[in-house]
């Protein structure tokens, strides 16, 4: 039997993980990206393998906090006024899923995906030469007040109900683990299942190079048009060139909705821009990723320096980044890491592909079964990349998917029985 041909649009962590799986299953794989080696969300993220993150962004009562977050110049949320009319349908769905029953349903779906992460990620890392780039030392969430931890207890209880392991720590226990943290930290929660990578850009670079060396063709080009056919589907690049394959996978991150729309699939997908600063010689050392609960940012000790990141800015894909937000994150970090030196910090920003229900979109296009979607991973794309590859591999080859894909299908956005 002839080998199946597969085109993957997008060379971020999701597209590359899908390409890896397709190649492993014997497909002829072509990856198309407008800039395969260029900057993308998958390069500059916080590097966390955040398997314990099973609570969606929209939770009951969130709306009470939003005005305070938006008005605080160091707050975790930013909205660009000009983008608000476009954002409205997404926000409406986001609000709609902020109920107790939706929280349980969505958390269950996230827990289902995250419970598989190491089963898929570790073999991939071992195979491509990244075995030493996964740092399995857990992560620490820290609080600056007793009341902060008390307020979050229901969330920790919910996580534990989904199999997340946690260990509450006093201030001195926190500082035994991370001596660089200052007196502002009053207590914390250790999550042993979390891990981080040495450098997200290295992960993507190594994986892409491995794929190229093992038979995948990597093409530079902007996909402008997607055309379903009875025997597969075709993509047309910006120069007019057309490429056909039996199966096409759309893994174009925050840009994927535009392509899905061409096929008639409705998707609510927004850019949730995040920012960070990476300091090569920060003058302080952390052993593991630290999550600052009240201020909603993180610090990850990467091989290239300490990365301080966070923020959710909704301004669309075209708005220019506001790097004052990267600087604001360093200002916050100084409160917790008194010895930190900010000289030489490199600011970065990237587009998280965000859905209103915090679940990715993985599965076949409604109108075109030869097109498969793999996007919308929001805060968890690095974490869920290899598992997404596994699910898509199953769909490509007609195997029973390794987990229940109904809740992550594009059908949840469609008119019939619409949830979102
Ligand atoms: C600040 C920040 C911190 C984060 N921290 C974490 C973390 O700790 N852990 C975690 O798991 N996740 C994290 N994430 C999320 C994670 O980075 C993303 O979910 C993930 O990188 C998305 O990967 P992707 O492959 O879908 O998209 P991308 O990495 O954006 O790749 C999409 C690719 O598609 C290409 N493309 C788009 N449209 C077209 C087109 N029409 N034609 C050709 N090519 C096209 C683009 O050029 C791009 O290369 C973070 C994100 C940010 C911004």
Coordinates of C-alpha atoms and ligand atoms in Angstrom, one line a residue:
X1 CA 0.0 0.0 0.0
X2 CA 1.3 3.5 -0.9
X3 CA 2.3 5.7 2.1
X4 CA -0.2 8.3 3.2
X5 CA 0.7 11.9 2.3
X6 CA 0.2 14.5 5.1
X7 CA 0.7 18.3 5.0
X8 CA 1.1 20.0 8.4
X9 CA 0.5 23.7 8.4
X10 CA 2.5 25.3 11.2
X11 CA 6.0 24.5 12.6
X12 CA 5.3 25.3 16.3
X13 CA 5.4 22.7 19.0
X14 CA 1.9 21.4 17.9
X15 CA 2.7 21.0 14.2
X16 CA 6.1 19.5 14.8
X17 CA 4.6 17.0 17.3
X18 CA 1.9 16.0 14.8
X19 CA 4.6 15.7 12.1
X20 CA 6.6 13.4 14.4
X21 CA 3.7 11.1 15.0
X22 CA 2.7 11.0 11.4
X23 CA 6.3 10.2 10.4
X24 CA 6.5 7.5 13.0
X25 CA 3.3 5.9 11.6
X26 CA 4.9 5.8 8.1
X27 CA 3.4 8.9 6.4
X28 CA 5.1 11.1 3.8
X29 CA 5.2 14.4 5.7
X30 CA 5.5 18.0 4.5
X31 CA 5.5 20.8 7.0
X32 CA 4.7 24.3 5.8
X33 CA 5.3 27.4 7.8
X34 CA 5.7 31.0 6.6
X35 CA 8.9 31.1 8.7
X36 CA 9.7 27.6 9.9
X37 CA 12.7 28.7 12.0
X38 CA 11.3 32.0 13.1
X39 CA 9.9 33.3 16.4
X40 CA 6.6 31.9 17.6
X41 CA 4.7 31.2 20.8
X42 CA 6.5 27.8 21.0
X43 CA 9.9 29.5 21.2
X44 CA 9.5 31.9 24.0
X45 CA 7.0 30.4 26.4
X46 CA 7.7 29.7 30.1
X47 CA 8.8 26.2 29.5
X48 CA 6.5 24.6 32.0
X49 CA 5.2 21.0 31.6
X50 CA 2.1 22.1 33.5
X51 CA 0.3 18.9 33.9
X52 CA -1.4 20.1 37.1
X53 CA -3.2 22.9 35.3
X54 CA -6.7 21.4 35.0
X55 CA -8.8 24.4 36.0
X56 CA -10.0 26.5 33.0
X57 CA -9.5 30.3 32.9
X58 CA -13.2 31.0 33.1
X59 CA -14.4 30.1 36.6
X60 CA -17.4 31.2 38.7
X61 CA -16.9 34.6 40.2
X62 CA -14.0 35.6 38.0
X63 CA -15.8 38.7 36.8
X64 CA -15.5 40.3 40.2
X65 CA -11.7 40.4 39.8
X66 CA -11.5 41.6 36.2
X67 CA -11.9 45.4 36.8
X68 CA -9.2 45.4 39.4
X69 CA -6.8 43.4 37.2
X70 CA -7.4 45.6 34.2
X71 CA -7.0 48.9 36.1
X72 CA -3.7 47.7 37.8
X73 CA -0.7 48.7 35.6
X74 CA 1.1 45.6 37.1
X75 CA -2.1 43.5 36.8
X76 CA -2.3 40.1 35.0
X77 CA -4.9 41.1 32.4
X78 CA -4.9 43.8 29.6
X79 CA -7.6 44.6 27.1
X80 CA -7.0 46.8 24.0
X81 CA -10.2 48.9 23.6
X82 CA -10.0 48.9 19.8
X83 CA -10.2 45.1 19.8
X84 CA -13.2 44.9 22.1
X85 CA -16.0 44.6 19.3
X86 CA -14.1 41.7 17.8
X87 CA -13.6 40.1 21.1
X88 CA -17.2 40.2 22.2
X89 CA -18.4 36.8 20.9
X90 CA -15.4 35.1 22.5
X91 CA -16.0 36.9 25.8
X92 CA -19.6 35.9 25.7
X93 CA -18.7 32.3 25.4
X94 CA -16.0 32.7 28.0
X95 CA -18.6 34.0 30.4
X96 CA -21.0 31.2 29.5
X97 CA -18.6 28.5 30.5
X98 CA -17.9 30.1 33.9
X99 CA -20.4 27.9 35.8
X100 CA -19.8 25.2 38.4
X101 CA -21.0 22.4 36.1
X102 CA -18.9 23.6 33.1
X103 CA -15.9 23.9 35.4
X104 CA -16.3 20.2 36.4
X105 CA -16.8 19.1 32.8
X106 CA -13.8 21.2 31.4
X107 CA -11.5 20.2 34.3
X108 CA -12.3 16.6 33.6
X109 CA -11.4 17.0 29.9
X110 CA -8.1 18.9 30.7
X111 CA -7.2 16.2 33.4
X112 CA -7.8 13.5 30.8
X113 CA -5.3 15.1 28.4
X114 CA -2.8 16.0 31.0
X115 CA -2.8 12.6 32.6
X116 CA -1.2 11.2 29.4
X117 CA 1.4 14.0 28.9
X118 CA 4.5 12.2 30.2
X119 CA 3.5 8.9 28.4
X120 CA 3.8 10.8 25.1
X121 CA 6.4 13.5 25.8
X122 CA 9.1 11.4 27.4
X123 CA 9.5 8.9 24.5
X124 CA 9.5 11.8 22.0
X125 CA 12.2 13.7 24.0
X126 CA 14.2 10.5 24.3
X127 CA 14.0 9.7 20.6
X128 CA 14.9 13.1 19.2
X129 CA 17.8 13.8 21.7
X130 CA 16.1 15.9 24.3
X131 CA 16.3 13.4 27.2
X132 CA 18.4 15.8 29.3
X133 CA 16.2 18.8 28.6
X134 CA 13.3 17.8 30.8
X135 CA 13.9 19.0 34.4
X136 CA 11.7 17.0 36.7
X137 CA 11.9 18.9 40.0
X138 CA 8.2 19.9 40.3
X139 CA 7.0 23.5 40.7
X140 CA 6.2 25.7 43.6
X141 CA 3.2 28.0 43.9
X142 CA 3.9 30.7 46.5
X143 CA 1.6 33.1 48.3
X144 CA 2.3 36.5 50.0
X145 CA -0.6 36.1 52.5
X146 CA -2.4 33.4 54.5
X147 CA -5.7 34.7 53.0
X148 CA -4.4 34.1 49.5
X149 CA -3.9 30.4 50.1
X150 CA -7.2 30.2 51.9
X151 CA -9.1 31.7 49.0
X152 CA -7.4 29.2 46.6
X153 CA -8.1 26.1 48.7
X154 CA -11.3 25.2 46.8
X155 CA -9.2 25.2 43.6
X156 CA -6.5 23.1 45.2
X157 CA -9.2 20.6 46.4
X158 CA -10.6 20.5 42.9
X159 CA -7.2 19.8 41.4
X160 CA -6.6 17.0 44.0
X161 CA -9.9 15.4 43.0
X162 CA -8.4 15.1 39.5
X163 CA -5.3 13.4 40.7
X164 CA -3.0 16.4 41.2
X165 CA -0.5 15.8 43.9
X166 CA 0.1 18.8 46.2
X167 CA 2.0 19.5 49.4
X168 CA 1.3 22.6 51.5
X169 CA 4.4 24.3 52.8
X170 CA 5.2 26.9 55.5
X171 CA 7.3 30.0 54.7
X172 CA 10.5 28.3 56.1
X173 CA 9.8 25.1 54.1
X174 CA 9.3 27.2 50.9
X175 CA 12.7 29.0 51.6
X176 CA 14.4 25.6 52.3
X177 CA 13.4 24.6 48.7
X178 CA 14.0 28.0 47.1
X179 CA 16.4 30.2 49.3
X180 CA 16.3 33.1 46.8
X181 CA 12.7 33.9 47.7
X182 CA 12.3 36.9 50.0
X183 CA 10.3 37.4 53.2
X184 CA 7.2 38.5 51.3
X185 CA 6.5 34.7 50.8
X186 CA 4.3 33.4 53.6
X187 CA 3.5 29.9 52.4
X188 CA 3.3 27.7 49.3
X189 CA 2.1 24.6 47.6
X190 CA 4.6 22.2 46.0
X191 CA 3.4 20.2 42.9
X192 CA 5.8 17.3 42.3
X193 CA 4.2 16.3 39.0
X194 CA 5.1 19.6 37.2
X195 CA 8.4 19.8 35.3
X196 CA 10.0 22.3 33.0
X197 CA 12.2 22.2 29.9
X198 CA 15.7 23.6 29.6
X199 CA 14.7 26.0 26.8
X200 CA 11.5 25.9 24.8
X201 CA 13.3 27.2 21.7
X202 CA 15.8 24.4 21.9
X203 CA 12.9 21.9 22.1
X204 CA 11.4 23.2 18.9
X205 CA 14.7 23.5 17.1
X206 CA 15.9 20.0 18.0
X207 CA 12.6 18.5 17.0
X208 CA 12.4 20.4 13.7
X209 CA 16.0 19.4 12.8
X210 CA 15.3 15.7 13.8
X211 CA 12.2 15.7 11.5
X212 CA 14.2 17.2 8.6
X213 CA 16.9 14.6 9.1
X214 CA 14.4 11.8 9.2
X215 CA 12.5 12.4 6.1
X216 CA 10.0 15.3 6.7
X217 CA 10.1 18.0 4.1
X218 CA 10.0 21.5 5.6
X219 CA 8.7 24.2 3.3
X220 CA 8.8 28.0 3.8
X221 CA 5.5 29.6 2.7
X222 CA 2.4 31.3 3.8
X223 CA -0.8 29.2 3.4
X224 CA -3.4 31.5 1.9
X225 CA -6.1 29.1 0.8
X226 CA -7.3 25.7 1.8
X227 CA -9.4 23.7 -0.7
X228 CA -11.1 20.4 0.2
X229 CA -11.2 17.7 -2.5
X230 CA -12.8 14.3 -2.6
X231 CA -9.4 12.6 -2.5
X232 CA -7.8 14.8 0.1
X233 CA -7.2 18.6 0.3
X234 CA -4.9 21.2 -1.2
X235 CA -3.2 24.3 0.2
X236 CA -2.3 27.3 -2.0
X237 CA 0.7 29.4 -0.9
X238 CA 1.0 33.1 -1.2
X239 CA 3.0 32.8 -4.4
X240 CA 0.2 30.8 -6.0
X241 CA 1.9 27.4 -5.7
X242 CA -0.6 24.6 -4.8
X243 CA 0.3 21.4 -2.8
X244 CA -2.0 18.5 -2.4
X245 CA -2.1 15.7 0.3
X246 CA -4.4 13.0 1.4
X247 CA -4.6 14.7 4.8
X248 CA -3.9 18.2 5.9
X249 CA -3.4 19.2 9.5
X250 CA -4.0 22.8 10.6
X251 CA -1.6 23.6 13.4
X252 CA -1.2 27.3 12.8
X253 CA -1.5 28.4 16.4
X254 CA -3.4 31.6 16.9
X255 CA -3.9 32.0 13.1
X256 CA -5.7 28.7 12.7
X257 CA -9.3 30.1 12.8
X258 CA -8.9 32.0 9.6
X259 CA -8.1 28.7 7.8
X260 CA -10.9 26.8 9.5
X261 CA -13.3 29.5 8.4
X262 CA -12.4 28.9 4.7
X263 CA -13.8 25.4 5.1
X264 CA -17.0 26.6 6.9
X265 CA -16.0 25.7 10.4
X266 CA -16.8 28.3 13.0
X267 CA -14.2 28.6 15.8
X268 CA -13.8 31.1 18.6
X269 CA -10.0 31.6 18.8
X270 CA -8.3 34.7 20.2
X271 CA -4.7 35.8 20.6
X272 CA -4.0 35.9 24.3
X273 CA -0.7 37.7 24.2
X274 CA 1.8 36.9 26.9
X275 CA 5.1 38.6 27.8
X276 CA 8.3 37.8 29.5
X277 CA 11.9 38.9 30.2
X278 CA 14.8 36.5 30.2
X279 CA 17.8 37.5 32.3
X280 CA 21.0 35.5 31.5
X281 CA 22.8 36.5 34.7
X282 CA 20.0 37.2 37.2
X283 CA 22.2 37.0 40.4
X284 CA 19.7 34.6 42.0
X285 CA 19.0 30.9 41.4
X286 CA 15.8 28.9 41.4
X287 CA 15.8 25.1 41.3
X288 CA 12.3 24.8 39.7
X289 CA 9.5 26.9 38.2
X290 CA 7.9 29.2 40.7
X291 CA 4.3 30.5 40.3
X292 CA 3.4 33.7 42.1
X293 CA -0.2 33.1 42.9
X294 CA -1.6 36.5 43.8
X295 CA 0.2 38.4 41.1
X296 CA -0.3 35.7 38.4
X297 CA 3.2 35.4 36.9
X298 CA 5.9 32.8 36.9
X299 CA 9.7 32.5 37.0
X300 CA 11.4 29.5 35.3
X301 CA 15.1 28.7 35.6
X302 CA 16.0 27.9 32.0
X303 CA 19.5 27.0 30.7
X304 CA 19.6 30.4 29.0
X305 CA 18.7 32.4 32.1
X306 CA 15.8 33.2 34.5
X307 CA 12.6 33.7 32.5
X308 CA 9.9 35.9 34.2
X309 CA 6.7 35.8 32.4
X310 CA 2.9 36.0 32.4
X311 CA 0.1 38.4 31.4
X312 CA -2.9 37.9 29.2
X313 CA -3.4 40.7 26.7
X314 CA -6.4 40.6 24.3
X315 CA -5.6 42.9 21.5
X316 CA -5.8 40.8 18.3
X317 CA -3.1 39.4 16.1
X318 CA -2.1 42.7 14.5
X319 CA -1.6 45.0 17.4
X320 CA 2.1 45.8 18.2
X321 CA 3.5 44.4 21.4
X322 CA 3.8 46.7 24.4
X323 CA 7.1 45.7 25.9
X324 CA 6.5 47.8 29.0
X325 CA 4.5 44.8 30.1
X326 CA 7.7 42.7 30.0
X327 CA 9.4 45.3 32.2
X328 CA 6.4 45.3 34.6
X329 CA 6.9 41.6 35.2
X330 CA 10.5 42.3 36.3
X331 CA 9.2 44.9 38.7
X332 CA 6.9 42.3 40.2
X333 CA 9.7 39.7 40.4
X334 CA 11.9 42.1 42.5
X335 CA 9.2 41.9 45.2
X336 CA 9.8 38.2 45.6
X337 CA 13.4 37.8 44.6
X338 CA 15.2 40.6 46.4
X339 CA 18.6 39.8 45.0
X340 CA 17.6 39.8 41.3
X341 CA 19.7 41.8 38.8
X342 CA 17.7 42.9 35.8
X343 CA 20.6 44.1 33.6
X344 CA 20.7 42.4 30.2
X345 CA 17.1 41.2 30.3
X346 CA 15.6 40.3 26.9
X347 CA 11.9 41.2 26.4
X348 CA 9.7 38.9 24.4
X349 CA 6.0 38.4 23.6
X350 CA 4.0 35.7 21.8
X351 CA 0.4 34.8 20.9
X352 CA -1.2 32.1 22.9
X353 CA -4.0 30.5 20.8
X354 CA -6.9 30.8 23.3
X355 CA -10.4 29.2 23.2
X356 CA -13.1 30.4 25.5
X357 CA -13.3 27.0 27.3
X358 CA -9.5 26.6 27.7
X359 CA -9.7 23.3 25.7
X360 CA -7.8 22.8 22.5
X361 CA -9.5 22.1 19.1
X362 CA -8.4 18.7 18.0
X363 CA -10.3 16.6 15.4
X364 CA -11.7 16.5 11.9
X365 CA -13.2 19.5 10.1
X366 CA -17.0 19.2 9.9
X367 CA -17.2 19.8 6.1
X368 CA -13.9 18.2 5.1
X369 CA -12.9 14.9 6.8
X370 CA -9.5 15.1 5.2
X371 CA -8.6 18.2 7.2
X372 CA -7.7 17.7 10.8
X373 CA -7.4 20.6 13.4
X374 CA -4.8 20.8 16.1
X375 CA -4.7 24.2 17.7
X376 CA -6.1 26.4 20.5
X377 CA -3.9 25.1 23.3
X378 CA -3.8 28.4 25.1
X379 CA -1.4 28.2 28.1
X380 CA -0.7 24.5 27.6
X381 CA 0.7 24.0 24.1
X382 CA 4.1 22.9 25.2
X383 CA 2.6 20.6 27.8
X384 CA 0.1 19.0 25.5
X385 CA 2.1 19.1 22.2
X386 CA 3.2 15.4 22.1
X387 CA -0.2 14.2 23.3
X388 CA -1.9 16.2 20.6
X389 CA 0.5 14.6 18.1
X390 CA -0.6 11.2 19.3
X391 CA -4.3 12.0 19.1
X392 CA -3.9 13.4 15.6
X393 CA -1.8 10.4 14.5
X394 CA -4.7 8.1 15.6
X395 CA -7.2 10.2 13.6
X396 CA -4.9 10.3 10.5
X397 CA -4.6 6.5 10.4
X398 CA -8.2 5.7 11.4
X399 CA -7.1 4.3 14.8
X400 CA -9.3 4.6 17.9
X401 CA -8.0 7.9 19.5
X402 CA -6.0 7.4 22.7
X403 CA -8.6 9.5 24.6
X404 CA -12.2 10.8 24.2
X405 CA -12.1 13.5 21.6
X406 CA -15.7 14.7 21.6
X407 CA -15.2 17.5 24.0
X408 CA -12.2 18.9 22.1
X409 CA -13.9 18.7 18.6
X410 CA -14.6 21.7 16.5
X411 CA -18.3 20.7 16.6
X412 CA -18.7 22.4 19.9
X413 CA -18.6 25.8 18.1
X414 CA -21.1 24.8 15.4
X415 CA -24.7 25.8 15.2
X416 CA -26.1 22.4 16.0
X417 CA -26.1 21.7 19.7
X418 CA -23.7 24.6 20.2
X419 CA -21.9 24.8 23.6
X420 CA -19.9 27.9 22.8
Ligands
LIG1 C1 4.2 34.0 27.5 C2 3.8 32.6 27.3 C3 4.1 31.6 28.2 C4 3.7 30.3 28.0 N1 4.0 29.3 28.9 C5 3.7 28.0 28.6 C6 4.1 27.0 29.5 O1 4.8 27.2 30.5 N2 3.8 25.7 29.2 C7 3.0 25.4 28.1 O2 2.6 24.3 28.0 N3 2.6 26.4 27.3 C8 2.9 27.7 27.5 N4 2.5 28.7 26.6 C9 1.6 28.3 25.5 C10 2.4 27.7 24.3 O3 3.5 28.4 24.1 C11 1.4 27.7 23.1 O4 0.2 27.1 23.5 C12 2.1 26.9 22.0 O5 3.4 27.4 21.7 C13 1.2 27.0 20.8 O6 1.9 26.2 19.8 P1 1.4 26.2 18.3 O7 2.3 25.3 17.6 O8 0.0 25.9 18.3 O9 1.5 27.7 17.8 P2 2.8 28.6 17.4 O10 4.0 28.2 18.2 O11 2.4 30.0 17.4 O12 3.1 28.1 15.9 C14 2.2 28.4 14.9 C15 3.0 28.4 13.6 O13 2.1 28.5 12.5 C16 2.6 29.4 11.5 N5 1.5 29.9 10.7 C17 0.4 30.5 11.1 N6 -0.4 30.8 10.1 C18 0.2 30.3 9.0 C19 -0.1 30.2 7.6 N7 -1.3 30.7 7.1 N8 0.8 29.7 6.7 C20 1.9 29.2 7.2 N9 2.3 29.2 8.5 C21 1.5 29.7 9.4 C22 3.4 30.4 12.3 O14 4.4 31.0 11.5 C23 3.9 29.6 13.5 O15 5.2 29.2 13.2 C24 2.9 30.0 26.8 C25 2.7 31.0 25.9 C26 3.1 32.3 26.1 C27 2.8 33.3 25.0

